XYZ file of C-alpha atoms in Angstrom:
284
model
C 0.000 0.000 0.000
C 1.367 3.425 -0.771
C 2.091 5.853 1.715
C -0.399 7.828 2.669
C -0.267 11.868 3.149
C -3.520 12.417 4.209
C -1.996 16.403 5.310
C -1.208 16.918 1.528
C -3.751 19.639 -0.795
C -4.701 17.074 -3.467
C -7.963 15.692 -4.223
C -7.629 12.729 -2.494
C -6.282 14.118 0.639
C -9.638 16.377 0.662
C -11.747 12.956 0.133
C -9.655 11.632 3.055
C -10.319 14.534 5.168
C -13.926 14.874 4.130
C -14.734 10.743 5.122
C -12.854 11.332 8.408
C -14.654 14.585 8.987
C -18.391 12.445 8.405
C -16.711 9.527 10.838
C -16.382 12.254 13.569
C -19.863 13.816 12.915
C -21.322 9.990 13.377
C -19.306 9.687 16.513
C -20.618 13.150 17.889
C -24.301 11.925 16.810
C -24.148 8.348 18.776
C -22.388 9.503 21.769
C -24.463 12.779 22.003
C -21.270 14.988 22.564
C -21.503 18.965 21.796
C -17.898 19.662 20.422
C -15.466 17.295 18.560
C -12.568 18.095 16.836
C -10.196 16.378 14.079
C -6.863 16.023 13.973
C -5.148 15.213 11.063
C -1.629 13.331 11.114
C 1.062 15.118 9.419
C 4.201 12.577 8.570
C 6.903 14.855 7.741
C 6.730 16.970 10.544
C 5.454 13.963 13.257
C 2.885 16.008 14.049
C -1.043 16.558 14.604
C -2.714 19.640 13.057
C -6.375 19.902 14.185
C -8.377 19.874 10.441
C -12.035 20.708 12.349
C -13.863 21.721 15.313
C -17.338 21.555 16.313
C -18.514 23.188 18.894
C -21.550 26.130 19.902
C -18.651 28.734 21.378
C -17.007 30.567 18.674
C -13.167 28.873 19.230
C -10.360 30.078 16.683
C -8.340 26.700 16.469
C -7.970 25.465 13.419
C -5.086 24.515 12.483
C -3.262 24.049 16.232
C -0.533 21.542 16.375
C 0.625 19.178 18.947
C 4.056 16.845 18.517
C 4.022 13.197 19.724
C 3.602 13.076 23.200
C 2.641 16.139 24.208
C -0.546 17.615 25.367
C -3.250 15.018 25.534
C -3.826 14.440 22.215
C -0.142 14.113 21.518
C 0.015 11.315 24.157
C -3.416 9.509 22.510
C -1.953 9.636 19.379
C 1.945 8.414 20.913
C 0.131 4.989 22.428
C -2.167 4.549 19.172
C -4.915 3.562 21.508
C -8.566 4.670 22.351
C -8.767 6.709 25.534
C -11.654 7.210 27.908
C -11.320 9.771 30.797
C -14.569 10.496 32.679
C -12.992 13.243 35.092
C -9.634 14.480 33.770
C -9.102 16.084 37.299
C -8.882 12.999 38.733
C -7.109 11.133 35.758
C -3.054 10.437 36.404
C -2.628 10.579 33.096
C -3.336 14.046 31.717
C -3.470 17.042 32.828
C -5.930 19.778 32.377
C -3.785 22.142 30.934
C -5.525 23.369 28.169
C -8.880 22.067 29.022
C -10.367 25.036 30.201
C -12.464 25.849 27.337
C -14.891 22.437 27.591
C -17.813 22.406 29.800
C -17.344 19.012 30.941
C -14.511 17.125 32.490
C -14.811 14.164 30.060
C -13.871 13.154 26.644
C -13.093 10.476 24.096
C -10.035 10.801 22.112
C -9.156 7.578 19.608
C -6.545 7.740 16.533
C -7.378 6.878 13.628
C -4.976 4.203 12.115
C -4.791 2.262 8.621
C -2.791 -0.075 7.191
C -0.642 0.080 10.422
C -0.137 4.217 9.660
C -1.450 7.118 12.268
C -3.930 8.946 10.026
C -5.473 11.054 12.559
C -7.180 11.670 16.103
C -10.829 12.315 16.702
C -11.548 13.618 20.053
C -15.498 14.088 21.578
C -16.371 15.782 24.723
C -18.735 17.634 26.071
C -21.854 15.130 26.316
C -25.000 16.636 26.026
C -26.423 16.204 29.783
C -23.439 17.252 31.349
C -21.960 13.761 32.573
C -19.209 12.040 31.584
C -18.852 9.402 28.768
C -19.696 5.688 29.823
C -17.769 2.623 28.556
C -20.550 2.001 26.083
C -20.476 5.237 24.807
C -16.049 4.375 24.068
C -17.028 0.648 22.411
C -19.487 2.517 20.378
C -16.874 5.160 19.191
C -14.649 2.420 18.601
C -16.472 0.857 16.338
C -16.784 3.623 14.352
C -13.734 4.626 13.962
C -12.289 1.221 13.159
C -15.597 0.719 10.272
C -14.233 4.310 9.018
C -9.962 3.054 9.266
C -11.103 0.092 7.261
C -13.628 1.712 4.620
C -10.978 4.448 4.324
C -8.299 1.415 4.137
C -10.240 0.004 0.896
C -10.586 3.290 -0.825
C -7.002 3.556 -0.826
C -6.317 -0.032 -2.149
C -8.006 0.844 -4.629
C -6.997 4.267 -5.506
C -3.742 1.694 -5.474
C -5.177 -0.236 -7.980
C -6.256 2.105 -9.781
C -2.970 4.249 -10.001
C -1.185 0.709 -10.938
C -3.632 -0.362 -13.804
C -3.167 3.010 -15.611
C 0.601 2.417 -15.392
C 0.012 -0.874 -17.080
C -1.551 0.447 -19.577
C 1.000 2.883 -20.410
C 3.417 0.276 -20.524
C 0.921 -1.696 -22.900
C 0.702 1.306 -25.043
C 4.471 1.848 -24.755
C 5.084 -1.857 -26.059
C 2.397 -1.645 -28.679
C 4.820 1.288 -30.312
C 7.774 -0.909 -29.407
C 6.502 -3.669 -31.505
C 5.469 -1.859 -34.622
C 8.714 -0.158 -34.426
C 10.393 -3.611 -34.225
C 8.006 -4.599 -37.506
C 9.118 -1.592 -39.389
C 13.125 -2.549 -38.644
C 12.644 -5.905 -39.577
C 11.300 -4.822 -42.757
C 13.655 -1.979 -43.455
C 16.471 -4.640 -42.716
C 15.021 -6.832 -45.194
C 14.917 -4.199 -47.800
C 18.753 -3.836 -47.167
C 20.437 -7.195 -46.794
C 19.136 -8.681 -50.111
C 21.188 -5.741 -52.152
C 23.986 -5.631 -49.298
C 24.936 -9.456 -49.624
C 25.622 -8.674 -53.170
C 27.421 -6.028 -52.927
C 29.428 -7.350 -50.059
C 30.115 -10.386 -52.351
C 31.316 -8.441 -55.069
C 33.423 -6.568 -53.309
C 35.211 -9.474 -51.814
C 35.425 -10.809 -55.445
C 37.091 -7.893 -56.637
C 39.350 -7.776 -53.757
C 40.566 -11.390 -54.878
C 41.658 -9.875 -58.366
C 43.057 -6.571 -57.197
C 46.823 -6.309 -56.926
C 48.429 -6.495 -53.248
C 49.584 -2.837 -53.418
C 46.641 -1.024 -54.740
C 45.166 2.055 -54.346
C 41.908 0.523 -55.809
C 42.546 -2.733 -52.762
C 43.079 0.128 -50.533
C 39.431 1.861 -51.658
C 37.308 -1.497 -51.668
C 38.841 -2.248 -47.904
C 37.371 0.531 -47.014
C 34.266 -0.196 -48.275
C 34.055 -3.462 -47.099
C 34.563 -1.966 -43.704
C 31.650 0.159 -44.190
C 29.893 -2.288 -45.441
C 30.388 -4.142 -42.246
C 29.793 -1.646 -40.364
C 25.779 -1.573 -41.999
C 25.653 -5.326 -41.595
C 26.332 -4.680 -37.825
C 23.464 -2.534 -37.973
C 20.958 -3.966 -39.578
C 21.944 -6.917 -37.277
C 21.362 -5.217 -34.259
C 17.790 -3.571 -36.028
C 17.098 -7.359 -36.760
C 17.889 -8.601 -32.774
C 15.629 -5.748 -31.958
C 12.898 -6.669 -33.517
C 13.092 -10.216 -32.304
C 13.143 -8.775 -28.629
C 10.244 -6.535 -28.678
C 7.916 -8.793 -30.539
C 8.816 -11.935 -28.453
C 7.273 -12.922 -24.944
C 9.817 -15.045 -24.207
C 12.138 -13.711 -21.708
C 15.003 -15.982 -22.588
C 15.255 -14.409 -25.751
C 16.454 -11.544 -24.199
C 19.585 -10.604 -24.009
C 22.648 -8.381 -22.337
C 24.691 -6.236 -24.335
C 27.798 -4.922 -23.885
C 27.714 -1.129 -23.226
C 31.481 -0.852 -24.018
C 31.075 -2.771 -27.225
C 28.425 -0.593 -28.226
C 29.843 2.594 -27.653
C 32.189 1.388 -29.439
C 30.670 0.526 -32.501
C 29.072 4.416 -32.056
C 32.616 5.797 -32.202
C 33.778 3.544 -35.053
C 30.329 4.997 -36.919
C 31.255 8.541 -35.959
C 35.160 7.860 -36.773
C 34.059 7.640 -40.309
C 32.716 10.991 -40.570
C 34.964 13.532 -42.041
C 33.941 16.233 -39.103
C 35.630 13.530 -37.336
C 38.840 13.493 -39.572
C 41.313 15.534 -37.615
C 39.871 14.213 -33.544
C 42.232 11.961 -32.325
C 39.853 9.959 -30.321
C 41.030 7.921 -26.959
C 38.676 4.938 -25.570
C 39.790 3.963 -22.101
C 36.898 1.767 -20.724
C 36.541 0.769 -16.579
């Protein structure tokens, strides 16, 4: 599963944000809690940035960090477990700092994980008669959040899916131009080799009857390097073909990247821009 960045501006983040957002809401609805808020799990920075807040008193927050570990969300989110605290004045584990603005002394707070990944926090407080939160009331919560950690778990194996079959099928496409390219070499390679084999074995007929210390022997040498030299090629065009429009994997083969450059230079050699370069290979 790919990594998820549920803090990033793209249009899935917002869908992640927007299903987590709903999962609170439910929460708020079956626990009867006035104010809830959303943290949202930021990777890079191993952070939580609040994303919402519900409440009826008119609270500026958005947006209010907390590292690992500190404050009580921070510490929720640094044991990746549910918490239920029905008085936090009496609770050993937090402190109230920071609690001042809730009308109650109790509150939920569970993190939202998937695929073994801290997503975000959802914390509910405030219950609507003024007690605190019952056991029931955290088992219900639960459940929601772990329904929403596994829907949301599901989108994203498939947005997975999804992200993988349109790679295929640029690859498909890719090989699909790969093997009509391969087609069109082995026919252009066709179209050469019947006239090169007879010139080729002409040459090397008149280089039989030239004299040993010829300017002419010296001319058709060089042309039977050259001609080599477009044998090699439309060799390699042919082996190309063969490899792109064969599913067989052992027909594959490694070449050798000094040989090759090689053959490049030798090409280039020829080239009278070339004439006066003295050229020096020194392969590792």
């Amino acid at each position: 599963m790919s990594q998820i960045k549920i803090a990033d501006k793209t249009e899935t983040a917002f869908m992640y944000k927007d299903f987590l957002n709903r999962a609170l809401k439910d929460i708020m609805a079956l626990v009867r809690a006035e104010c809830g808020s959303l943290f949202l799990f930021d990777s890079q920075n191993k952070e939580l940035v609040m994303n919402s807040f519900y409440n009826s008193s008119p609270l500026h927050i958005i947006g209010l960090k907390h590292h690992l570990g500190e404050g009580v969300s921070g510490k929720v989110a640094d044991i990746l477990a549910p918490v239920l605290v029905k008085d936090i004045d009496s609770d050993s584990r937090f402190s109230r700092n920071g609690f001042s603005h809730y009308r109650t002394k109790s509150f939920i707070s569970i993190p939202i994980v998937c695929a073994q990944e801290l997503l975000g926090l959802i914390n509910v407080t405030d219950k609507a008669n003024g007690g605190p939160f019952s056991e029931d009331d955290l088992s219900g919560a639960v459940v929601i959040a772990k329904y929403a950690a596994l829907a949301l778990e599901n989108i994203i194996r498939y947005s997975d899916i999804k992200k993988e079959k349109e790679i295929l099928a640029k690859q498909k496409l890719c090989l699909e131009k790969y093997a009509s390219v391969g087609k069109l070499a082995a026919g252009i390679v066709h179209e050469i080799n019947n006239p090169l084999d007879g010139i080729i074995r002409y040459t090397n007929m008149l280089l039989h009857q030239s004299g040993v210390n010829t300017v002419i022997r010296e001319y058709l040498t060089e042309v039977k390097k050259g001609l080599g030299r477009i044998a090699n090629i439309t060799k390699s065009l042919l082996e190309f073909s063969h490899q792109v429009n064969s599913n067989a994997a052992e027909t594959r083969k490694y070449i050798d990247i000094h040989e090759l450059i090689a053959e490049a230079l030798d090409l280039l050699g020829s080239h009278s821009a070339f004439s006066k370069i003295k050229l020096i290979k020194q392969f590792s």
